[in-house]
Short mmCIF file of N, CA and C in Angstrom, two decimals:
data_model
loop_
_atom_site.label_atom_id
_atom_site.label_comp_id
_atom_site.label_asym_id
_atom_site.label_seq_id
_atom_site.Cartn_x
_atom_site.Cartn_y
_atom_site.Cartn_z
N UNK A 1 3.42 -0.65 -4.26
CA UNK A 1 3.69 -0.09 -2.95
C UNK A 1 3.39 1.41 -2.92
N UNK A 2 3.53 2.16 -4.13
CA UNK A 2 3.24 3.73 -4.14
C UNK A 2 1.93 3.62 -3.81
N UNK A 3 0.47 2.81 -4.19
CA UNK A 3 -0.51 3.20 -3.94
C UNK A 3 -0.66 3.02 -2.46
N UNK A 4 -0.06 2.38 -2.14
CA UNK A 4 -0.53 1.63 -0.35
C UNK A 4 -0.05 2.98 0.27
N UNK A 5 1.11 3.22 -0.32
CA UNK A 5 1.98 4.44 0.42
C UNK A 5 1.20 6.04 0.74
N UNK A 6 0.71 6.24 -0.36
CA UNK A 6 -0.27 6.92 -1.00
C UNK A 6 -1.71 7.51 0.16
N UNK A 7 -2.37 6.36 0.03
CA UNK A 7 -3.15 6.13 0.89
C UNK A 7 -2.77 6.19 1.95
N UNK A 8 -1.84 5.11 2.78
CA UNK A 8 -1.48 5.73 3.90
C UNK A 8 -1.10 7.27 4.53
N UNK A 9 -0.43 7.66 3.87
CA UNK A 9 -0.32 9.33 3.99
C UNK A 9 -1.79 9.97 4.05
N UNK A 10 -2.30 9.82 2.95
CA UNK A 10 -3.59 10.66 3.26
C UNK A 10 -4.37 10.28 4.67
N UNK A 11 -4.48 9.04 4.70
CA UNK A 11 -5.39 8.83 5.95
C UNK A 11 -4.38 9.57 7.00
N UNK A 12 -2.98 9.14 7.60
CA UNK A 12 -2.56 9.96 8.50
C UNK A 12 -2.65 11.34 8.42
N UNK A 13 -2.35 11.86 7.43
CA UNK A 13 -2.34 13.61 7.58
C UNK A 13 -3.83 13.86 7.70
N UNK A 14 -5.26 12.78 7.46
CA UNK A 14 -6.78 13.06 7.72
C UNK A 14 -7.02 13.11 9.19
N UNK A 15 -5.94 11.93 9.95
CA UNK A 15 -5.72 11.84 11.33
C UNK A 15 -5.26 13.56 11.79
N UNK A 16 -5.04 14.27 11.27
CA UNK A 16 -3.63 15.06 11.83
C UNK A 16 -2.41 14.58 12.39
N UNK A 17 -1.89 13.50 11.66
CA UNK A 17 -0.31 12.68 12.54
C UNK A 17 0.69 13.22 11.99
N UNK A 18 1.68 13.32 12.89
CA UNK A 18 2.83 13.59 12.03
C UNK A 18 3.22 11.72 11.58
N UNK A 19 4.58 11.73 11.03
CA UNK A 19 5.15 10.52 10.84
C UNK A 19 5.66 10.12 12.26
N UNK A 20 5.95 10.82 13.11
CA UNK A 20 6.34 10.55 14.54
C UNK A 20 5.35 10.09 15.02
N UNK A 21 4.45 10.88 15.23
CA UNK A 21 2.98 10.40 16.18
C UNK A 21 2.70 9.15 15.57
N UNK A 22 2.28 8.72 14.28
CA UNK A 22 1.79 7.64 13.54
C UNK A 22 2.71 6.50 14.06
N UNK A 23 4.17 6.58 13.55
CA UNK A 23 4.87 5.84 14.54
C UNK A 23 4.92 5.48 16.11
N UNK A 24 4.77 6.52 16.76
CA UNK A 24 4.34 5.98 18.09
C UNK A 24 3.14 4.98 18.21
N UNK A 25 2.01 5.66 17.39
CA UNK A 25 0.96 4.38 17.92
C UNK A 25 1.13 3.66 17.32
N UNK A 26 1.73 2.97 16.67
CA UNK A 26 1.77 1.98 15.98
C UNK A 26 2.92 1.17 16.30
N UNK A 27 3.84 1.74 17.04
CA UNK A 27 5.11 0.99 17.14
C UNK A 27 6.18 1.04 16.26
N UNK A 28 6.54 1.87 15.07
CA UNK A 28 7.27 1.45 14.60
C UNK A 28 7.96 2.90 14.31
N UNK A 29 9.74 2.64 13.80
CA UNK A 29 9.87 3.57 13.85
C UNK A 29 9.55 5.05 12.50
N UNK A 30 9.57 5.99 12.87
CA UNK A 30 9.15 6.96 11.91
C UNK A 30 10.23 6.86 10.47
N UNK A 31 11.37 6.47 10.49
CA UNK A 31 11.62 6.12 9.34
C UNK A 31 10.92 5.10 8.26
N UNK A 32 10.58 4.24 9.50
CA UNK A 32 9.67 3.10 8.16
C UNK A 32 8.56 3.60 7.87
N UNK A 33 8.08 4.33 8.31
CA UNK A 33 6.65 5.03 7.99
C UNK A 33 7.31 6.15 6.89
N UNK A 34 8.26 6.57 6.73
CA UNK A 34 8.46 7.05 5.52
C UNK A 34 8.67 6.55 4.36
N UNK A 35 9.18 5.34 4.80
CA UNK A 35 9.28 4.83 3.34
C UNK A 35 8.36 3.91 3.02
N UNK A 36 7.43 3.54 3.73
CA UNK A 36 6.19 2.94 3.43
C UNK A 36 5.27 4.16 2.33
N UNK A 37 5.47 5.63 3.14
CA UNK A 37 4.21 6.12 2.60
C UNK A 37 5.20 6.76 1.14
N UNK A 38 6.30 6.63 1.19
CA UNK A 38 7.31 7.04 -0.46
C UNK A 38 7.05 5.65 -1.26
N UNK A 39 6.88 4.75 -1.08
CA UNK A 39 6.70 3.58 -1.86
C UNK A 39 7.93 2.49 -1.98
N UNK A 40 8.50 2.64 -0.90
CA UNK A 40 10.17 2.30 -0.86
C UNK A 40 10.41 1.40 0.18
N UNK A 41 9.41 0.08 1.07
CA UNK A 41 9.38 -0.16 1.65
C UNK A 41 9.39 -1.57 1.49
N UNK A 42 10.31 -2.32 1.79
CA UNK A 42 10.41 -3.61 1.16
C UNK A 42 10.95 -4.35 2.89
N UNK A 43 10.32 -4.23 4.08
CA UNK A 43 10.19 -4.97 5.12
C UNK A 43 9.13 -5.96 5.30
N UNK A 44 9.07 -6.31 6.33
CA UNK A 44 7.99 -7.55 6.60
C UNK A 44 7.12 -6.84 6.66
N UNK A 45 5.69 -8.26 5.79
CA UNK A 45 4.20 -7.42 5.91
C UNK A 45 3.84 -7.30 7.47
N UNK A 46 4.34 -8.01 8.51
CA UNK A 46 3.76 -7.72 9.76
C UNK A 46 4.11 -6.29 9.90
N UNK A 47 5.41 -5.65 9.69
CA UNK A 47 5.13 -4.45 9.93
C UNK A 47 4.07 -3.50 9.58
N UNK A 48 3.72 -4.06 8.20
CA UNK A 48 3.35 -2.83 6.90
C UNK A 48 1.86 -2.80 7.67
N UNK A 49 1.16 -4.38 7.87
CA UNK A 49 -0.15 -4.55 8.71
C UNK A 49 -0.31 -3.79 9.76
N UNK A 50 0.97 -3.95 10.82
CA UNK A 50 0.84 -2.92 11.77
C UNK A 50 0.39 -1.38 11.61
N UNK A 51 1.06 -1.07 10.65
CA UNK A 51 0.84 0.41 10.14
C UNK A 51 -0.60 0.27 9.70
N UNK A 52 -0.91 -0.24 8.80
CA UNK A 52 -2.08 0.03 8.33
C UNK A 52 -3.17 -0.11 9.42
N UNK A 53 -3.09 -1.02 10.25
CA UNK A 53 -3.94 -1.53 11.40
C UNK A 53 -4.25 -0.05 11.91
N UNK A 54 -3.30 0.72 12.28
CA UNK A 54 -3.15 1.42 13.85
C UNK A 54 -4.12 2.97 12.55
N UNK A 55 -3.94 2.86 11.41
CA UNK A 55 -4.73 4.06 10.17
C UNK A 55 -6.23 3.53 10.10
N UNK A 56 -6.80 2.44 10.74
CA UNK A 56 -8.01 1.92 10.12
C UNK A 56 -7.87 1.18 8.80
N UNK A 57 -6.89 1.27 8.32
CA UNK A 57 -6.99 0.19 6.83
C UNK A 57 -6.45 -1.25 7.23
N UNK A 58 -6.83 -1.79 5.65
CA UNK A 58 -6.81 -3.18 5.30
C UNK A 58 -6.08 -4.17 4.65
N UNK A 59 -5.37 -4.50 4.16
CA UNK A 59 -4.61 -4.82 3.13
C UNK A 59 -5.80 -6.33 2.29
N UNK A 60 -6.04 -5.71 0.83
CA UNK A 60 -6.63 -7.18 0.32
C UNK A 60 -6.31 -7.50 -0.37
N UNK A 61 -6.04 -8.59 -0.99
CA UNK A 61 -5.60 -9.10 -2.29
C UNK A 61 -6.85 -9.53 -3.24
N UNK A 62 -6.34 -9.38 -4.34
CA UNK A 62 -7.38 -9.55 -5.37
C UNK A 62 -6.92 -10.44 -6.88
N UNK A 63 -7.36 -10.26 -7.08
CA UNK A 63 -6.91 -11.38 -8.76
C UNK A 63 -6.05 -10.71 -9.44
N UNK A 64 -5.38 -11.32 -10.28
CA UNK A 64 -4.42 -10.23 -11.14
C UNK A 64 -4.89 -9.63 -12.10
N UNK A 65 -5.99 -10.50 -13.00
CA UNK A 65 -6.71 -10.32 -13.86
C UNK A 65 -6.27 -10.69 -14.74
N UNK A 66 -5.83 -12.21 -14.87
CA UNK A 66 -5.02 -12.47 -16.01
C UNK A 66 -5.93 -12.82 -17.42
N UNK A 67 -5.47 -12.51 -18.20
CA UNK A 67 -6.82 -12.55 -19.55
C UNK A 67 -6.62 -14.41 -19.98
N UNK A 68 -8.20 -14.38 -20.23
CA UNK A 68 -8.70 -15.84 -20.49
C UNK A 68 -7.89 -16.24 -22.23
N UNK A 69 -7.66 -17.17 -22.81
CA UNK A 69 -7.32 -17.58 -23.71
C UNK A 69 -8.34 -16.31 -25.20
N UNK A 70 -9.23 -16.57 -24.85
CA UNK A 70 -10.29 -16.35 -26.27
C UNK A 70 -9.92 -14.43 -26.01
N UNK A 71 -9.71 -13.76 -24.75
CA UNK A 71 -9.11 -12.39 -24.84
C UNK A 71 -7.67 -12.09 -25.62
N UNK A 72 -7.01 -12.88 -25.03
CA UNK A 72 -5.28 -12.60 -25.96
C UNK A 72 -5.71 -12.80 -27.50
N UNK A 73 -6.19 -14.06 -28.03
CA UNK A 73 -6.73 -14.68 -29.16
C UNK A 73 -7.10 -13.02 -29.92
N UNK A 74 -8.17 -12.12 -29.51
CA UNK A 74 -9.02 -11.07 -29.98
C UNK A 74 -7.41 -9.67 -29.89
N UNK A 75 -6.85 -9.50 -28.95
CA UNK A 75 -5.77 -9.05 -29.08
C UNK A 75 -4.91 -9.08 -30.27
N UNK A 76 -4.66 -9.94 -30.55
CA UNK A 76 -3.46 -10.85 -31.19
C UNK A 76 -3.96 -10.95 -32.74
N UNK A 77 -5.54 -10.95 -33.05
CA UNK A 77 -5.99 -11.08 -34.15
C UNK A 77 -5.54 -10.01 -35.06
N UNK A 78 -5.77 -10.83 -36.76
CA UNK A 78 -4.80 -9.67 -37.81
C UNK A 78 -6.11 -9.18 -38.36
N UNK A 79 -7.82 -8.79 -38.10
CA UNK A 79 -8.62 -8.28 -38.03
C UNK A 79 -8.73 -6.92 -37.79
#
């Protein structure tokens, strides 16, 4: 959540927003936009989307990257 948070801040302060303004267009109130952009934000993603929507961003998910068998194996080796 710190990186989302992160990002969000920069793009708003690139906007010139305060946390008020950002909240207005977006609907929500300026407290949750603080703790979205502190990393402390554990509400519904419809909100978090909202926010990001109204900044131009995206939210994507990606793989975790969990390592294949024959990687841990090379890890783990007494080599």
């Amino acid at each position: 959540m710190r990186e989302i948070g992160k990002k969000c801040q920069e793009k708003r302060k690139a906007n010139g927003w305060t946390q008020a303004t950002a909240g207005a267009y977006a609907g929500i109130h300026r407290t949750v936009i603080s703790q979205i952009e502190n990393g402390l934000y554990s509400g519904s993603l419809k909100v978090l989307t909202l926010y990001l929507n109204t900044l131009g961003l995206k939210l994507t998910v990606q793989s975790a990257g969990i390592p294949q068998l024959d990687e841990l194996e090379a890890l783990f080796s007494d080599d």
